[in-house]
Amino acid sequence: MGDRRLMKGNEALAEAAVRAGCRFFAGYPITPQNEIPEYMSRRLPEVGGTFVQAESEVAAINMLYGASGAGARVMTSSSSPGISLMQEGISYLAAAELPAVIVNMARGGPGLGGIQAAQGDYFQATKGGGHGDYHLIVLLPASIQEMVDLTRLAFELADRYRNPVMLLADAVLGQAMEPVSFVDEPVTEKPFRPWATTGWKGDRPRNVINSLYLEPEELEKLNLRLQKKYAEISAREKRWETVNLDDADVALVAYGTAARICRSAMEKGRAAGLKMGLIRPITGWPFPEQPFEKALALGIKKFLVVEMNYGQMVEDVRLVISGRGQVAFYGRAGGMMPTPAAIVEEVRKLLGRVND
Amino acid sequence: MRTVFAKPRTLTDAHTHYCPGCTHGIIHRLVAEVIEELGVQERTVGVASVGCSVLSHRYFNLDMQEAAHGRAPAVATGIKRVLPDRVVFTYQGDGDLASIGTAEIVHAAARGENITVIFVNNGTYGMTGGQMAPTTLVGQVATTTPGGRKTGRDGYPIRVCEMLATLDGTAYTARVTVTDPAAVAKARRAIKKAFQIQLVGKGFSLVEVLSTCPVNWGMTPLEALRWLKENMISYYPLGEFKGGGEVPA
């Protein structure tokens, strides 16, 4: 159709998943992402797929494990406390190298927290979260259209690398409405997954989906294979956007909803004569260093990281900058948002132009 | 020469890791025989659990998935919903199924998930070294009940078959044992029936097999069998609790 319509973020994401070939969804209700399971419960049966309302997030992620192992394209969605419960299963998915898409419409924490948007799950998403040495591919949409596009990409990457992929968005992106359009070509898909446990007819090696390796030599082999895969993903799949860097004196660094606020701040600041640019990572892992190298090469020495938390991605930025520039941080959390005015004020401080 | 007795094709040639006198080997064989007899090896997917049966995916000559502790019924749900024409079973111990996986087993049964569960109950955590299980009998000594299980401190054992039989989604539960040839024959019939119920799409089926753990019980294999008969069966009565009678066509 290539149709364009006004949709709520959660529903747009769910529709994008169905169009990307998702045929199994298991999930457990938690605000602010309930429109996703609700949409899937109606939509999946129309395309011959299956929806299961699980008894918990723990069960949901393990249903994904079974269904992915059986060869289906699978997705679950949750929000921060629910994602914590899924971490056990996510580690198993990563270890068994099963493709799966996990959506986190993040809310404020820690603990039960609240139901407003926040970005306190960045560490959990990008640095592991479950036990063991593994990585998720983490995608960071900043608009509902991008959520649709990255959902499609998430299924492709999950399949290509046999690795779980997390879409890390937040309550604002899930609940807002924006115009979106969908791509209609089917996602590239290998119809036959030779590793899937579909019943053994003796015409191929017996398939076992497993993450237990009692012999240390064998477990190290698995880890080395995973690390090789992560290196390949790191080399190929970093994504980012830069805005107004060429003449900038300071680069804002933000992802998702915070990046949208930074765009407003940048317009406001530029109108007041402050030369502000923006670096927006689109992959949280692998973290893109290229836009920072570009900024340094352009002579930018000051970076202001803006997050809806009290400082998580800023650690990745400091690591990339490695003392070659000044990295400042500004954040609000718990459902409170940084305002464009407050961000401009922080930039003034950083540039020593408080009294301009 | 006519072969009158052979290893089922549904078992691999791997040597098992099970301790001497443990009845996992017999139960594995019964499950394997039934799958072969029903002619469903090519469309069966098994789910191994955590505990002593954690390596059972090496022994069943089938496509298998290894689940996290307690999650085998959720994993089996995912497989069965994607491949409804396949035969899906889980093979779980008491620590796995009746403790950390209680929610998963109860809700798989409540959904009437069309899978078969083989539940091996030896009243202890065997793999981790003999701690109290949900099924440890009152008074029974375990490494975490050094003076014997006391109800005031440790609560009461769970009767899984009876509990799950109360759920509308459960089609069949039965408790058997493999302490002697007659008991083995009965166990085989129950396991076959549980798979047949899945084959006709009647819903959730579970066979609980009372089993021994000579090493952690601190007994010889023969003493362990005797202890099982004299102590376990009075608390865990044998028989069918739901879905008795003929297998519905």
PDB file of N, CA and C in Angstrom, chain A residues 247-280:
ATOM      1  N   ASP A 247      29.618  23.907  11.724  1.00  0.00           N
ATOM      2  CA  ASP A 247      30.081  25.194  12.272  1.00  0.00           C
ATOM      3  C   ASP A 247      29.896  25.256  13.794  1.00  0.00           C
ATOM      4  N   ALA A 248      29.695  24.064  14.427  1.00  0.00           N
ATOM      5  CA  ALA A 248      29.292  24.075  15.841  1.00  0.00           C
ATOM      6  C   ALA A 248      30.472  24.327  16.787  1.00  0.00           C
ATOM      7  N   ASP A 249      30.178  25.007  17.889  1.00  0.00           N
ATOM      8  CA  ASP A 249      31.151  25.175  18.977  1.00  0.00           C
ATOM      9  C   ASP A 249      30.930  24.112  20.051  1.00  0.00           C
ATOM     10  N   VAL A 250      29.709  23.593  20.086  1.00  0.00           N
ATOM     11  CA  VAL A 250      29.380  22.566  21.074  1.00  0.00           C
ATOM     12  C   VAL A 250      28.460  21.538  20.406  1.00  0.00           C
ATOM     13  N   ALA A 251      28.693  20.268  20.721  1.00  0.00           N
ATOM     14  CA  ALA A 251      27.810  19.215  20.195  1.00  0.00           C
ATOM     15  C   ALA A 251      26.964  18.661  21.338  1.00  0.00           C
ATOM     16  N   LEU A 252      25.642  18.739  21.158  1.00  0.00           N
ATOM     17  CA  LEU A 252      24.761  18.023  22.074  1.00  0.00           C
ATOM     18  C   LEU A 252      24.833  16.546  21.700  1.00  0.00           C
ATOM     19  N   VAL A 253      24.726  15.671  22.682  1.00  0.00           N
ATOM     20  CA  VAL A 253      24.703  14.226  22.408  1.00  0.00           C
ATOM     21  C   VAL A 253      23.492  13.645  23.126  1.00  0.00           C
ATOM     22  N   ALA A 254      22.586  13.034  22.378  1.00  0.00           N
ATOM     23  CA  ALA A 254      21.370  12.494  22.996  1.00  0.00           C
ATOM     24  C   ALA A 254      20.762  11.459  22.069  1.00  0.00           C
ATOM     25  N   TYR A 255      19.929  10.583  22.634  1.00  0.00           N
ATOM     26  CA  TYR A 255      19.203   9.601  21.811  1.00  0.00           C
ATOM     27  C   TYR A 255      17.722   9.650  22.162  1.00  0.00           C
ATOM     28  N   GLY A 256      16.907   9.097  21.278  1.00  0.00           N
ATOM     29  CA  GLY A 256      15.473   8.937  21.543  1.00  0.00           C
ATOM     30  C   GLY A 256      14.788  10.256  21.828  1.00  0.00           C
ATOM     31  N   THR A 257      13.865  10.243  22.771  1.00  0.00           N
ATOM     32  CA  THR A 257      13.070  11.425  23.098  1.00  0.00           C
ATOM     33  C   THR A 257      13.963  12.597  23.507  1.00  0.00           C
ATOM     34  N   ALA A 258      15.043  12.311  24.241  1.00  0.00           N
ATOM     35  CA  ALA A 258      15.951  13.382  24.655  1.00  0.00           C
ATOM     36  C   ALA A 258      16.562  14.071  23.438  1.00  0.00           C
ATOM     37  N   ALA A 259      16.798  13.312  22.354  1.00  0.00           N
ATOM     38  CA  ALA A 259      17.373  13.893  21.143  1.00  0.00           C
ATOM     39  C   ALA A 259      16.371  14.850  20.480  1.00  0.00           C
ATOM     40  N   ARG A 260      15.090  14.522  20.588  1.00  0.00           N
ATOM     41  CA  ARG A 260      14.071  15.427  20.020  1.00  0.00           C
ATOM     42  C   ARG A 260      14.053  16.741  20.788  1.00  0.00           C
ATOM     43  N   ILE A 261      14.169  16.640  22.101  1.00  0.00           N
ATOM     44  CA  ILE A 261      14.189  17.858  22.917  1.00  0.00           C
ATOM     45  C   ILE A 261      15.439  18.670  22.559  1.00  0.00           C
ATOM     46  N   CYS A 262      16.538  17.957  22.318  1.00  0.00           N
ATOM     47  CA  CYS A 262      17.786  18.640  21.958  1.00  0.00           C
ATOM     48  C   CYS A 262      17.676  19.389  20.631  1.00  0.00           C
ATOM     49  N   ARG A 263      16.898  18.851  19.699  1.00  0.00           N
ATOM     50  CA  ARG A 263      16.683  19.564  18.429  1.00  0.00           C
ATOM     51  C   ARG A 263      16.019  20.914  18.681  1.00  0.00           C
ATOM     52  N   SER A 264      15.004  20.910  19.532  1.00  0.00           N
ATOM     53  CA  SER A 264      14.342  22.181  19.876  1.00  0.00           C
ATOM     54  C   SER A 264      15.323  23.117  20.556  1.00  0.00           C
ATOM     55  N   ALA A 265      16.125  22.541  21.474  1.00  0.00           N
ATOM     56  CA  ALA A 265      17.110  23.362  22.185  1.00  0.00           C
ATOM     57  C   ALA A 265      18.104  23.979  21.206  1.00  0.00           C
ATOM     58  N   MET A 266      18.498  23.168  20.201  1.00  0.00           N
ATOM     59  CA  MET A 266      19.476  23.623  19.216  1.00  0.00           C
ATOM     60  C   MET A 266      18.914  24.809  18.407  1.00  0.00           C
ATOM     61  N   GLU A 267      17.645  24.694  18.024  1.00  0.00           N
ATOM     62  CA  GLU A 267      17.018  25.797  17.263  1.00  0.00           C
ATOM     63  C   GLU A 267      16.960  27.068  18.107  1.00  0.00           C
ATOM     64  N   LYS A 268      16.548  26.866  19.349  1.00  0.00           N
ATOM     65  CA  LYS A 268      16.452  27.982  20.280  1.00  0.00           C
ATOM     66  C   LYS A 268      17.834  28.633  20.491  1.00  0.00           C
ATOM     67  N   GLY A 269      18.839  27.779  20.699  1.00  0.00           N
ATOM     68  CA  GLY A 269      20.188  28.276  20.961  1.00  0.00           C
ATOM     69  C   GLY A 269      20.775  28.987  19.754  1.00  0.00           C
ATOM     70  N   ARG A 270      20.563  28.404  18.582  1.00  0.00           N
ATOM     71  CA  ARG A 270      21.112  29.031  17.365  1.00  0.00           C
ATOM     72  C   ARG A 270      20.455  30.383  17.111  1.00  0.00           C
ATOM     73  N   ALA A 271      19.169  30.486  17.418  1.00  0.00           N
ATOM     74  CA  ALA A 271      18.479  31.764  17.259  1.00  0.00           C
ATOM     75  C   ALA A 271      19.093  32.818  18.182  1.00  0.00           C
ATOM     76  N   ALA A 272      19.691  32.342  19.294  1.00  0.00           N
ATOM     77  CA  ALA A 272      20.317  33.270  20.245  1.00  0.00           C
ATOM     78  C   ALA A 272      21.825  33.396  19.991  1.00  0.00           C
ATOM     79  N   GLY A 273      22.304  32.815  18.867  1.00  0.00           N
ATOM     80  CA  GLY A 273      23.703  32.976  18.495  1.00  0.00           C
ATOM     81  C   GLY A 273      24.645  31.920  19.063  1.00  0.00           C
ATOM     82  N   LEU A 274      24.090  30.860  19.615  1.00  0.00           N
ATOM     83  CA  LEU A 274      24.935  29.787  20.138  1.00  0.00           C
ATOM     84  C   LEU A 274      25.066  28.711  19.062  1.00  0.00           C
ATOM     85  N   LYS A 275      26.293  28.407  18.664  1.00  0.00           N
ATOM     86  CA  LYS A 275      26.492  27.453  17.566  1.00  0.00           C
ATOM     87  C   LYS A 275      26.455  26.022  18.114  1.00  0.00           C
ATOM     88  N   MET A 276      25.274  25.441  18.079  1.00  0.00           N
ATOM     89  CA  MET A 276      25.060  24.107  18.642  1.00  0.00           C
ATOM     90  C   MET A 276      24.820  23.092  17.532  1.00  0.00           C
ATOM     91  N   GLY A 277      25.410  21.900  17.690  1.00  0.00           N
ATOM     92  CA  GLY A 277      25.140  20.783  16.798  1.00  0.00           C
ATOM     93  C   GLY A 277      24.601  19.619  17.611  1.00  0.00           C
ATOM     94  N   LEU A 278      24.296  18.528  16.923  1.00  0.00           N
ATOM     95  CA  LEU A 278      23.720  17.372  17.625  1.00  0.00           C
ATOM     96  C   LEU A 278      24.310  16.069  17.081  1.00  0.00           C
ATOM     97  N   ILE A 279      24.700  15.202  17.982  1.00  0.00           N
ATOM     98  CA  ILE A 279      25.083  13.819  17.624  1.00  0.00           C
ATOM     99  C   ILE A 279      24.051  12.902  18.243  1.00  0.00           C
ATOM    100  N   ARG A 280      23.414  12.089  17.400  1.00  0.00           N
ATOM    101  CA  ARG A 280      22.362  11.190  17.903  1.00  0.00           C
ATOM    102  C   ARG A 280      22.711   9.732  17.583  1.00  0.00           C
TER     103      ARG A 280
END
